[in-house]
PDB file of C-alpha atoms in Angstrom:
ATOM      1  CA  MET J 231      -1.079  36.647 -25.711  1.00 57.00           C
ATOM      2  CA  LEU J 232      -2.819  39.445 -24.635  1.00 72.00           C
ATOM      3  CA  TYR J 233      -5.695  38.822 -27.039  1.00 78.00           C
ATOM      4  CA  GLY J 234      -7.880  37.083 -24.489  1.00 90.00           C
ATOM      5  CA  PRO J 235      -7.338  39.118 -21.534  1.00 94.00           C
ATOM      6  CA  LYS J 236      -8.119  42.499 -22.751  1.00 95.00           C
ATOM      7  CA  VAL J 237     -11.133  41.529 -24.852  1.00 95.00           C
ATOM      8  CA  LEU J 238     -12.440  39.667 -21.555  1.00 96.00           C
ATOM      9  CA  ALA J 239     -11.641  43.657 -19.898  1.00 96.00           C
ATOM     10  CA  ARG J 240     -13.429  45.016 -22.362  1.00 95.00           C
ATOM     11  CA  LEU J 241     -16.052  42.837 -21.403  1.00 96.00           C
ATOM     12  CA  ILE J 242     -15.954  42.661 -17.860  1.00 96.00           C
ATOM     13  CA  ARG J 243     -15.906  46.470 -18.469  1.00 96.00           C
ATOM     14  CA  LYS J 244     -19.083  47.287 -20.333  1.00 96.00           C
ATOM     15  CA  LEU J 245     -20.543  44.889 -18.514  1.00 96.00           C
ATOM     16  CA  LYS J 246     -20.373  45.245 -15.185  1.00 96.00           C
ATOM     17  CA  PRO J 247     -20.882  42.099 -13.569  1.00 96.00           C
ATOM     18  CA  ASP J 248     -20.897  41.471  -9.758  1.00 95.00           C
ATOM     19  CA  LEU J 249     -18.446  38.533  -9.907  1.00 96.00           C
ATOM     20  CA  VAL J 250     -16.377  37.397 -12.431  1.00 97.00           C
ATOM     21  CA  HIS J 251     -16.670  32.888 -11.789  1.00 97.00           C
ATOM     22  CA  SER J 252     -13.365  30.995 -13.193  1.00 97.00           C
ATOM     23  CA  LEU J 253     -13.640  27.375 -13.669  1.00 95.00           C
ATOM     24  CA  GLU J 254     -10.140  26.334 -14.004  1.00 94.00           C
ATOM     25  CA  PHE J 255      -7.125  27.884 -13.626  1.00 96.00           C
ATOM     26  CA  GLN J 256      -4.190  27.435 -16.574  1.00 95.00           C
ATOM     27  CA  HIS J 257      -7.000  28.570 -19.270  1.00 92.00           C
ATOM     28  CA  CYS J 258      -9.558  30.385 -17.802  1.00 95.00           C
ATOM     29  CA  GLY J 259      -7.866  31.373 -14.234  1.00 97.00           C
ATOM     30  CA  TYR J 260      -5.009  32.762 -15.796  1.00 96.00           C
ATOM     31  CA  ASN J 261      -6.454  34.780 -18.096  1.00 96.00           C
ATOM     32  CA  VAL J 262      -8.962  36.524 -15.622  1.00 97.00           C
ATOM     33  CA  LEU J 263      -5.553  37.260 -14.160  1.00 97.00           C
ATOM     34  CA  LYS J 264      -4.472  39.157 -16.274  1.00 96.00           C
ATOM     35  CA  ALA J 265      -7.746  40.697 -17.130  1.00 97.00           C
ATOM     36  CA  LYS J 266      -8.080  41.634 -13.529  1.00 97.00           C
ATOM     37  CA  GLU J 267      -3.883  43.183 -13.360  1.00 95.00           C
ATOM     38  CA  LEU J 268      -5.480  45.306 -17.367  1.00 95.00           C
ATOM     39  CA  TYR J 269      -8.006  46.065 -15.632  1.00 95.00           C
ATOM     40  CA  GLY J 270      -7.089  47.544 -12.549  1.00 92.00           C
ATOM     41  CA  SER J 271      -9.097  49.387  -9.821  1.00 94.00           C
ATOM     42  CA  GLY J 272     -12.459  48.210  -9.344  1.00 95.00           C
ATOM     43  CA  PHE J 273     -12.652  44.792 -11.003  1.00 97.00           C
ATOM     44  CA  PRO J 274     -15.187  42.621  -9.939  1.00 97.00           C
ATOM     45  CA  LYS J 275     -15.430  40.170  -6.580  1.00 97.00           C
ATOM     46  CA  TRP J 276     -13.448  36.670  -8.192  1.00 98.00           C
ATOM     47  CA  LEU J 277     -14.896  33.248  -7.739  1.00 97.00           C
ATOM     48  CA  ALA J 278     -11.352  30.616  -8.881  1.00 97.00           C
ATOM     49  CA  THR J 279     -13.169  26.797  -8.921  1.00 96.00           C
ATOM     50  CA  ASN J 280     -10.060  24.998 -10.045  1.00 93.00           C
ATOM     51  CA  TRP J 281     -10.077  21.322 -11.502  1.00 91.00           C
ATOM     52  CA  GLY J 282      -8.263  18.179 -11.272  1.00 85.00           C
ATOM     53  CA  SER J 283      -5.039  18.557 -11.899  1.00 89.00           C
ATOM     54  CA  ASP J 284      -3.770  22.724 -12.003  1.00 94.00           C
ATOM     55  CA  ILE J 285      -2.775  23.179  -8.417  1.00 95.00           C
ATOM     56  CA  TYR J 286      -2.101  19.543  -7.523  1.00 92.00           C
ATOM     57  CA  TYR J 287       0.317  18.452 -10.655  1.00 93.00           C
ATOM     58  CA  TYR J 288       1.191  22.439 -12.133  1.00 94.00           C
ATOM     59  CA  ARG J 289       2.156  23.895  -8.945  1.00 94.00           C
ATOM     60  CA  GLN J 290       5.853  21.458  -9.751  1.00 93.00           C
ATOM     61  CA  PHE J 291       6.914  23.935 -12.410  1.00 95.00           C
ATOM     62  CA  GLU J 292       7.935  26.881 -11.483  1.00 95.00           C
ATOM     63  CA  ASP J 293       6.656  28.902 -14.364  1.00 94.00           C
ATOM     64  CA  HIS J 294       3.426  27.671 -13.534  1.00 96.00           C
ATOM     65  CA  GLN J 295       3.865  27.623  -9.868  1.00 96.00           C
ATOM     66  CA  SER J 296       4.458  31.593  -9.491  1.00 96.00           C
ATOM     67  CA  GLN J 297       0.852  31.980 -12.153  1.00 96.00           C
ATOM     68  CA  ILE J 298      -0.816  29.814  -9.818  1.00 97.00           C
ATOM     69  CA  SER J 299      -0.181  31.706  -6.738  1.00 98.00           C
ATOM     70  CA  ARG J 300       0.234  35.016  -7.996  1.00 97.00           C
ATOM     71  CA  LEU J 301      -3.716  33.734  -8.654  1.00 98.00           C
ATOM     72  CA  LEU J 302      -4.629  32.874  -5.244  1.00 98.00           C
ATOM     73  CA  LYS J 303      -3.587  35.590  -3.803  1.00 98.00           C
ATOM     74  CA  SER J 304      -5.725  37.806  -6.163  1.00 97.00           C
ATOM     75  CA  VAL J 305      -8.620  35.773  -5.971  1.00 98.00           C
ATOM     76  CA  ASP J 306     -11.764  36.964  -3.172  1.00 97.00           C
ATOM     77  CA  TYR J 307     -13.440  32.907  -3.183  1.00 97.00           C
ATOM     78  CA  TYR J 308     -12.089  30.137  -4.227  1.00 97.00           C
ATOM     79  CA  SER J 309     -13.741  26.761  -4.004  1.00 96.00           C
ATOM     80  CA  CYS J 310     -12.743  23.674  -5.586  1.00 95.00           C
ATOM     81  CA  GLU J 311     -13.830  19.611  -5.198  1.00 93.00           C
ATOM     82  CA  CYS J 312     -10.511  18.555  -2.741  1.00 94.00           C
ATOM     83  CA  GLU J 313      -9.993  18.740   0.829  1.00 94.00           C
ATOM     84  CA  ARG J 314      -6.741  18.229   0.124  1.00 93.00           C
ATOM     85  CA  ASP J 315      -6.641  21.521  -3.501  1.00 95.00           C
ATOM     86  CA  VAL J 316      -7.541  23.933  -0.368  1.00 96.00           C
ATOM     87  CA  GLN J 317      -4.245  22.764   1.843  1.00 96.00           C
ATOM     88  CA  LEU J 318      -2.186  23.174  -1.024  1.00 96.00           C
ATOM     89  CA  ALA J 319      -3.697  26.168  -2.056  1.00 97.00           C
ATOM     90  CA  LEU J 320      -3.387  28.335   1.600  1.00 97.00           C
ATOM     91  CA  LYS J 321       0.568  26.277   0.712  1.00 97.00           C
ATOM     92  CA  LEU J 322       0.927  28.935  -2.325  1.00 97.00           C
ATOM     93  CA  GLY J 323      -1.184  32.474  -0.313  1.00 97.00           C
ATOM     94  CA  LEU J 324      -4.203  32.047  -0.657  1.00 98.00           C
ATOM     95  CA  THR J 325      -5.967  34.252   1.760  1.00 97.00           C
ATOM     96  CA  ALA J 326     -10.002  34.767   0.300  1.00 97.00           C
ATOM     97  CA  PRO J 327     -12.091  32.638   1.846  1.00 96.00           C
ATOM     98  CA  VAL J 328     -13.326  29.060   0.834  1.00 96.00           C
ATOM     99  CA  MET J 329     -16.522  27.506  -0.418  1.00 94.00           C
ATOM    100  CA  SER J 330     -18.184  24.490   1.199  1.00 92.00           C
ATOM    101  CA  VAL J 331     -15.942  21.328  -1.035  1.00 94.00           C
ATOM    102  CA  MET J 332     -17.722  19.767  -3.814  1.00 93.00           C
ATOM    103  CA  PRO J 333     -17.787  17.872  -6.787  1.00 93.00           C
ATOM    104  CA  ASN J 334     -17.437  20.346 -10.065  1.00 90.00           C
ATOM    105  CA  THR J 335     -20.024  18.096 -12.155  1.00 87.00           C
ATOM    106  CA  GLY J 336     -22.317  18.810  -9.578  1.00 90.00           C
ATOM    107  CA  GLY J 337     -24.356  15.199  -9.010  1.00 92.00           C
ATOM    108  CA  PHE J 338     -26.401  13.048 -10.498  1.00 94.00           C
ATOM    109  CA  ASP J 339     -29.767  12.484 -11.071  1.00 94.00           C
ATOM    110  CA  LEU J 340     -30.400  10.065  -8.717  1.00 95.00           C
ATOM    111  CA  SER J 341     -33.053   8.862 -10.108  1.00 93.00           C
ATOM    112  CA  LYS J 342     -31.952   8.201 -12.629  1.00 91.00           C
ATOM    113  CA  LEU J 343     -29.258   5.916 -11.439  1.00 93.00           C
ATOM    114  CA  GLU J 344     -31.028   3.640  -8.381  1.00 89.00           C
ATOM    115  CA  GLY J 345     -33.379   0.909 -10.947  1.00 87.00           C
ATOM    116  CA  VAL J 346     -30.271   1.150 -14.289  1.00 91.00           C
ATOM    117  CA  ARG J 347     -27.309  -0.191 -11.270  1.00 92.00           C
ATOM    118  CA  ALA J 348     -29.522  -2.568  -9.644  1.00 87.00           C
ATOM    119  CA  ILE J 349     -30.514  -4.818 -12.406  1.00 92.00           C
ATOM    120  CA  HIS J 350     -27.251  -6.254 -12.860  1.00 95.00           C
ATOM    121  CA  PRO J 351     -25.284  -7.782  -8.985  1.00 96.00           C
ATOM    122  CA  PRO J 352     -21.612  -6.261  -8.872  1.00 97.00           C
ATOM    123  CA  SER J 353     -20.392 -10.133  -8.413  1.00 97.00           C
ATOM    124  CA  LYS J 354     -22.315 -11.026 -11.382  1.00 97.00           C
ATOM    125  CA  ARG J 355     -20.644  -8.671 -13.609  1.00 98.00           C
ATOM    126  CA  ARG J 356     -18.407  -9.606 -16.541  1.00 98.00           C
ATOM    127  CA  ILE J 357     -17.157  -6.626 -17.323  1.00 98.00           C
ATOM    128  CA  LEU J 358     -14.101  -4.165 -16.775  1.00 98.00           C
ATOM    129  CA  MET J 359     -14.225  -0.751 -17.700  1.00 98.00           C
ATOM    130  CA  VAL J 360     -10.619   1.011 -17.839  1.00 98.00           C
ATOM    131  CA  LYS J 361     -10.199   5.017 -18.819  1.00 97.00           C
ATOM    132  CA  GLY J 362      -7.604   5.210 -22.066  1.00 96.00           C
ATOM    133  CA  TYR J 363      -6.025   8.434 -21.096  1.00 94.00           C
ATOM    134  CA  GLN J 364      -2.779   8.828 -21.286  1.00 95.00           C
ATOM    135  CA  HIS J 365      -1.220  12.152 -21.812  1.00 93.00           C
ATOM    136  CA  PHE J 366       0.265  14.806 -19.265  1.00 89.00           C
ATOM    137  CA  ALA J 367      -1.348  12.728 -16.804  1.00 90.00           C
ATOM    138  CA  GLY J 368      -3.142   9.490 -18.262  1.00 92.00           C
ATOM    139  CA  ARG J 369      -0.754   6.359 -17.618  1.00 96.00           C
ATOM    140  CA  ALA J 370      -3.481   3.982 -19.452  1.00 97.00           C
ATOM    141  CA  LEU J 371      -0.260   2.036 -21.294  1.00 98.00           C
ATOM    142  CA  THR J 372       0.424   1.420 -17.397  1.00 98.00           C
ATOM    143  CA  ALA J 373      -2.696   0.611 -16.983  1.00 98.00           C
ATOM    144  CA  LEU J 374      -2.659  -2.321 -19.579  1.00 98.00           C
ATOM    145  CA  ASP J 375       0.478  -3.312 -18.221  1.00 98.00           C
ATOM    146  CA  ALA J 376      -1.140  -3.553 -15.408  1.00 98.00           C
ATOM    147  CA  LEU J 377      -3.851  -5.914 -17.421  1.00 98.00           C
ATOM    148  CA  GLU J 378      -1.029  -8.428 -18.887  1.00 98.00           C
ATOM    149  CA  ARG J 379      -0.568  -9.773 -15.520  1.00 98.00           C
ATOM    150  CA  CYS J 380      -4.588 -10.750 -15.307  1.00 98.00           C
ATOM    151  CA  ALA J 381      -4.325 -12.542 -18.436  1.00 98.00           C
ATOM    152  CA  GLN J 382      -5.598 -16.113 -16.966  1.00 97.00           C
ATOM    153  CA  GLU J 383      -7.961 -14.566 -14.420  1.00 98.00           C
ATOM    154  CA  LEU J 384      -9.510 -12.556 -16.760  1.00 98.00           C
ATOM    155  CA  LYS J 385     -10.486 -14.801 -19.229  1.00 96.00           C
ATOM    156  CA  SER J 386     -14.388 -15.156 -18.853  1.00 96.00           C
ATOM    157  CA  TYR J 387     -14.204 -10.943 -18.453  1.00 98.00           C
ATOM    158  CA  LEU J 388     -15.016  -8.008 -21.244  1.00 98.00           C
ATOM    159  CA  VAL J 389     -12.400  -5.331 -21.150  1.00 98.00           C
ATOM    160  CA  VAL J 390     -13.826  -1.604 -22.017  1.00 98.00           C
ATOM    161  CA  VAL J 391     -11.372   0.842 -23.106  1.00 98.00           C
ATOM    162  CA  PHE J 392     -12.585   4.412 -22.086  1.00 97.00           C
ATOM    163  CA  SER J 393     -11.750   8.043 -23.723  1.00 96.00           C
ATOM    164  CA  ALA J 394      -8.729   6.057 -25.177  1.00 96.00           C
ATOM    165  CA  SER J 395      -6.125   8.337 -26.267  1.00 96.00           C
ATOM    166  CA  PRO J 396      -4.679   7.174 -29.487  1.00 96.00           C
ATOM    167  CA  GLU J 397      -1.451   6.185 -28.459  1.00 96.00           C
ATOM    168  CA  ILE J 398      -2.576   3.279 -26.556  1.00 97.00           C
ATOM    169  CA  TYR J 399      -4.447   1.757 -29.527  1.00 98.00           C
ATOM    170  CA  ALA J 400      -1.212  -0.798 -30.587  1.00 98.00           C
ATOM    171  CA  ARG J 401      -1.127  -2.121 -27.753  1.00 98.00           C
ATOM    172  CA  VAL J 402      -4.932  -3.093 -27.238  1.00 98.00           C
ATOM    173  CA  ASP J 403      -4.523  -4.725 -30.523  1.00 98.00           C
ATOM    174  CA  GLU J 404      -1.661  -6.358 -28.457  1.00 98.00           C
ATOM    175  CA  LEU J 405      -2.930  -7.702 -25.992  1.00 98.00           C
ATOM    176  CA  ARG J 406      -6.343  -8.816 -27.667  1.00 97.00           C
ATOM    177  CA  ASP J 407      -4.766 -10.705 -30.391  1.00 97.00           C
ATOM    178  CA  TYR J 408      -1.117 -11.792 -28.765  1.00 98.00           C
ATOM    179  CA  VAL J 409      -1.648 -12.037 -24.876  1.00 98.00           C
ATOM    180  CA  GLY J 410      -5.603 -13.210 -25.510  1.00 97.00           C
ATOM    181  CA  ILE J 411      -7.408 -10.874 -23.768  1.00 98.00           C
ATOM    182  CA  ASN J 412     -11.410 -10.003 -24.452  1.00 98.00           C
ATOM    183  CA  ILE J 413     -10.541  -5.780 -24.959  1.00 98.00           C
ATOM    184  CA  ARG J 414     -12.196  -3.592 -27.098  1.00 97.00           C
ATOM    185  CA  ILE J 415     -11.986   0.533 -26.676  1.00 98.00           C
ATOM    186  CA  LEU J 416     -15.617   1.788 -26.742  1.00 97.00           C
ATOM    187  CA  PRO J 417     -16.329   4.863 -29.612  1.00 94.00           C
ATOM    188  CA  HIS J 418     -17.320   7.923 -28.317  1.00 92.00           C
ATOM    189  CA  THR J 419     -20.704   7.976 -26.654  1.00 93.00           C
ATOM    190  CA  SER J 420     -23.619   9.300 -23.847  1.00 94.00           C
ATOM    191  CA  HIS J 421     -23.634  10.179 -20.967  1.00 92.00           C
ATOM    192  CA  ASP J 422     -26.218   7.848 -20.447  1.00 93.00           C
ATOM    193  CA  ALA J 423     -25.060   4.819 -22.170  1.00 95.00           C
ATOM    194  CA  MET J 424     -21.232   5.480 -20.100  1.00 95.00           C
ATOM    195  CA  LEU J 425     -23.446   5.078 -16.801  1.00 95.00           C
ATOM    196  CA  ARG J 426     -25.125   2.006 -18.475  1.00 96.00           C
ATOM    197  CA  MET J 427     -21.187   0.357 -19.125  1.00 97.00           C
ATOM    198  CA  PHE J 428     -20.935   1.241 -15.666  1.00 97.00           C
ATOM    199  CA  SER J 429     -23.841  -0.718 -14.101  1.00 97.00           C
ATOM    200  CA  ARG J 430     -23.176  -3.635 -15.876  1.00 97.00           C
ATOM    201  CA  ALA J 431     -18.809  -3.392 -14.669  1.00 98.00           C
ATOM    202  CA  ARG J 432     -17.127  -5.271 -12.044  1.00 98.00           C
ATOM    203  CA  ILE J 433     -14.486  -2.989 -11.632  1.00 98.00           C
ATOM    204  CA  TYR J 434     -13.388   0.231 -12.496  1.00 98.00           C
ATOM    205  CA  LEU J 435      -9.529   1.046 -13.201  1.00 98.00           C
ATOM    206  CA  GLY J 436      -7.861   4.090 -13.756  1.00 96.00           C
ATOM    207  CA  VAL J 437      -4.826   5.422 -13.580  1.00 96.00           C
ATOM    208  CA  SER J 438      -3.186   8.575 -13.442  1.00 94.00           C
ATOM    209  CA  VAL J 439       0.018  10.811 -12.461  1.00 92.00           C
ATOM    210  CA  SER J 440      -2.725  13.803 -11.214  1.00 87.00           C
ATOM    211  CA  ASP J 441      -6.692  13.981 -10.710  1.00 85.00           C
ATOM    212  CA  ALA J 442      -8.837  15.874  -8.032  1.00 83.00           C
ATOM    213  CA  ILE J 443     -11.910  12.994  -7.125  1.00 86.00           C
ATOM    214  CA  SER J 444     -11.891  11.716 -11.125  1.00 89.00           C
ATOM    215  CA  THR J 445     -15.340  12.030 -12.196  1.00 92.00           C
ATOM    216  CA  SER J 446     -15.343   8.389 -13.629  1.00 94.00           C
ATOM    217  CA  MET J 447     -15.038   7.466 -10.094  1.00 95.00           C
ATOM    218  CA  LEU J 448     -17.595   8.368  -8.805  1.00 96.00           C
ATOM    219  CA  GLU J 449     -20.294   7.294 -11.558  1.00 96.00           C
ATOM    220  CA  ALA J 450     -18.628   4.325 -11.212  1.00 97.00           C
ATOM    221  CA  MET J 451     -19.451   4.265  -7.434  1.00 96.00           C
ATOM    222  CA  ALA J 452     -22.731   5.516  -8.195  1.00 97.00           C
ATOM    223  CA  MET J 453     -23.299   2.494 -10.763  1.00 96.00           C
ATOM    224  CA  GLY J 454     -21.747  -0.571  -8.734  1.00 97.00           C
ATOM    225  CA  ALA J 455     -18.684  -0.648 -10.125  1.00 98.00           C
ATOM    226  CA  PHE J 456     -15.671  -1.645  -7.131  1.00 98.00           C
ATOM    227  CA  PRO J 457     -12.944   1.653  -7.817  1.00 98.00           C
ATOM    228  CA  ILE J 458      -9.601   0.870  -8.018  1.00 98.00           C
ATOM    229  CA  GLN J 459      -7.864   4.175  -8.735  1.00 95.00           C
ATOM    230  CA  THR J 460      -4.233   5.602  -7.840  1.00 94.00           C
ATOM    231  CA  ASP J 461      -3.519   8.091  -4.915  1.00 90.00           C
ATOM    232  CA  THR J 462      -2.533  11.193  -7.110  1.00 86.00           C
ATOM    233  CA  SER J 463      -6.428  11.797  -7.047  1.00 85.00           C
ATOM    234  CA  CYS J 464      -8.012  12.423  -3.984  1.00 89.00           C
ATOM    235  CA  CYS J 465     -10.065   8.952  -4.354  1.00 88.00           C
ATOM    236  CA  THR J 466      -9.369   8.336  -0.111  1.00 90.00           C
ATOM    237  CA  GLU J 467     -11.822  11.395   0.647  1.00 94.00           C
ATOM    238  CA  TRP J 468     -13.952   8.707  -1.279  1.00 95.00           C
ATOM    239  CA  ILE J 469     -13.039   5.683  -0.933  1.00 94.00           C
ATOM    240  CA  GLU J 470     -11.708   3.657   2.250  1.00 94.00           C
ATOM    241  CA  CYS J 471      -8.781   1.673   0.604  1.00 95.00           C
ATOM    242  CA  GLY J 472      -9.824  -2.263   0.564  1.00 96.00           C
ATOM    243  CA  LYS J 473     -13.133  -1.837   2.036  1.00 97.00           C
ATOM    244  CA  SER J 474     -15.185   0.377  -0.556  1.00 97.00           C
ATOM    245  CA  GLY J 475     -12.411   0.491  -3.067  1.00 97.00           C
ATOM    246  CA  PHE J 476      -8.110   0.500  -4.171  1.00 97.00           C
ATOM    247  CA  GLN J 477      -6.201   2.421  -4.148  1.00 96.00           C
ATOM    248  CA  ILE J 478      -2.533   2.346  -6.242  1.00 96.00           C
ATOM    249  CA  PRO J 479       0.146   3.996  -7.226  1.00 95.00           C
ATOM    250  CA  ALA J 480       0.538   5.396 -10.616  1.00 93.00           C
ATOM    251  CA  ASP J 481       3.438   3.662 -11.590  1.00 94.00           C
ATOM    252  CA  ASN J 482       3.473   0.035 -10.569  1.00 97.00           C
ATOM    253  CA  PRO J 483       1.985  -2.711 -12.648  1.00 97.00           C
ATOM    254  CA  GLU J 484       2.783  -4.994 -10.417  1.00 98.00           C
ATOM    255  CA  VAL J 485       0.678  -3.678  -7.225  1.00 98.00           C
ATOM    256  CA  ILE J 486      -2.025  -2.378  -9.812  1.00 98.00           C
ATOM    257  CA  ALA J 487      -2.799  -6.220 -11.156  1.00 98.00           C
ATOM    258  CA  GLU J 488      -2.513  -7.700  -8.180  1.00 98.00           C
ATOM    259  CA  ARG J 489      -5.539  -5.075  -6.542  1.00 98.00           C
ATOM    260  CA  ILE J 490      -7.541  -6.510  -9.905  1.00 98.00           C
ATOM    261  CA  LYS J 491      -7.130 -10.110  -9.500  1.00 98.00           C
ATOM    262  CA  MET J 492      -8.705  -9.040  -5.109  1.00 98.00           C
ATOM    263  CA  ALA J 493     -11.509  -7.603  -7.088  1.00 98.00           C
ATOM    264  CA  LEU J 494     -12.091 -10.726  -9.617  1.00 98.00           C
ATOM    265  CA  ALA J 495     -12.018 -13.136  -6.982  1.00 98.00           C
ATOM    266  CA  ASN J 496     -14.023 -11.540  -3.896  1.00 98.00           C
ATOM    267  CA  ASP J 497     -17.636 -11.312  -4.693  1.00 98.00           C
ATOM    268  CA  ASP J 498     -18.164 -10.116  -1.120  1.00 98.00           C
ATOM    269  CA  LEU J 499     -15.517  -6.920  -1.545  1.00 98.00           C
ATOM    270  CA  VAL J 500     -17.422  -5.860  -4.303  1.00 98.00           C
ATOM    271  CA  GLU J 501     -21.025  -6.406  -3.400  1.00 98.00           C
ATOM    272  CA  VAL J 502     -20.061  -4.473   0.051  1.00 98.00           C
ATOM    273  CA  ALA J 503     -18.413  -2.052  -1.636  1.00 98.00           C
ATOM    274  CA  ALA J 504     -21.099  -1.335  -4.060  1.00 98.00           C
ATOM    275  CA  GLU J 505     -23.602  -0.568  -0.840  1.00 97.00           C
ATOM    276  CA  LEU J 506     -21.742   1.430   0.616  1.00 98.00           C
ATOM    277  CA  ASN J 507     -21.122   3.491  -2.363  1.00 97.00           C
ATOM    278  CA  TRP J 508     -24.681   3.893  -3.042  1.00 97.00           C
ATOM    279  CA  LYS J 509     -24.734   5.042   0.616  1.00 97.00           C
ATOM    280  CA  THR J 510     -22.041   7.843  -0.132  1.00 97.00           C
ATOM    281  CA  THR J 511     -23.488   7.995  -3.744  1.00 97.00           C
ATOM    282  CA  GLN J 512     -26.329   9.303  -1.888  1.00 96.00           C
ATOM    283  CA  GLU J 513     -25.619  11.766   0.852  1.00 96.00           C
ATOM    284  CA  ARG J 514     -22.585  13.926  -1.643  1.00 95.00           C
ATOM    285  CA  LEU J 515     -23.511  13.183  -5.119  1.00 96.00           C
ATOM    286  CA  ASP J 516     -27.230  13.992  -5.191  1.00 96.00           C
ATOM    287  CA  ARG J 517     -28.071  16.133  -7.818  1.00 95.00           C
ATOM    288  CA  ARG J 518     -30.473  18.113  -5.771  1.00 95.00           C
ATOM    289  CA  LEU J 519     -28.061  18.552  -2.531  1.00 94.00           C
ATOM    290  CA  LEU J 520     -25.556  20.047  -4.371  1.00 95.00           C
ATOM    291  CA  SER J 521     -26.629  22.730  -6.594  1.00 94.00           C
ATOM    292  CA  LYS J 522     -28.081  23.585  -3.448  1.00 94.00           C
ATOM    293  CA  LYS J 523     -25.520  24.282  -2.198  1.00 92.00           C
ATOM    294  CA  ALA J 524     -23.590  25.489  -5.527  1.00 91.00           C
ATOM    295  CA  GLU J 525     -26.567  28.177  -5.592  1.00 93.00           C
ATOM    296  CA  GLY J 526     -25.550  29.374  -1.648  1.00 91.00           C
ATOM    297  CA  PHE J 527     -21.832  29.878  -2.939  1.00 89.00           C
ATOM    298  CA  TYR J 528     -23.348  32.724  -5.030  1.00 93.00           C
ATOM    299  CA  ARG J 529     -25.987  33.597  -1.660  1.00 93.00           C
ATOM    300  CA  ALA J 530     -22.865  33.588   0.530  1.00 91.00           C
ATOM    301  CA  ILE J 531     -20.867  35.980  -1.730  1.00 93.00           C
ATOM    302  CA  PHE J 532     -23.508  39.052  -2.215  1.00 92.00           C
ATOM    303  CA  SER J 533     -24.908  38.974   0.778  1.00 89.00           C
ATOM    304  CA  ALA J 534     -21.887  39.303   1.913  1.00 77.00           C
ATOM    305  CA  GLU J 535     -21.295  42.125   0.222  1.00 64.00           C
TER     306      GLU J 535
END
């Protein structure tokens, strides 16, 4: 268990970096925490960035909560992509400076997206994109249960499940063969191909018990798909429920189905949402602006030396 931290401590002693920046807590952050304890005095400044579920989900487990709290009390700087996580970190003992909240993805090249997203008007699109994760946080089976309740409304649509976990394959087959939904699993594909798929989708659906922003939701927003995302993410920091998207519970397929039906039936809703979300994309997801913001992290840290 100490192999990774010991090697890391030796590397830090040898390379003498000015800053250690850990990305993610449960593997990278915990390793740095132990390496710092092994290293002793003189450890470099440490900037810790948490990803989606690092605090929100794992804080509910006693052993993890203790580790997270120790980590947060040990860092010199902290960054994340949700205001929600800032508040959670402070409650768990963070006293270090907090960097500007920004998406961990780094944003998009808007010049590449603009022409592609405009080809198909959102109200004319006939595809639903569904996140297929079924694991500690993902609840794709709940999403599929909701889709079954929309079978009649989906008669003229194609449902595409991406990032599908093996656990959902049989359920997808069942919905296709016995319920009559036109549904398929998208094989692994490139990021550009995924963005093109979102540009053809009327709706994006993501169901999980824990997440941060959800990168796929941001991609959907940027490409004009109407986002329907669980309220266990930070989606409310990006969309206005009922106007530019829907926030949904993670464990209620009936409610999720009702929101899907509303987005299928209301052309004005999806058209207006696409305009609002493109404005948000321009203001908050431009790669050029976010790269300067990230660079500012390091400048601020080094200027404080």
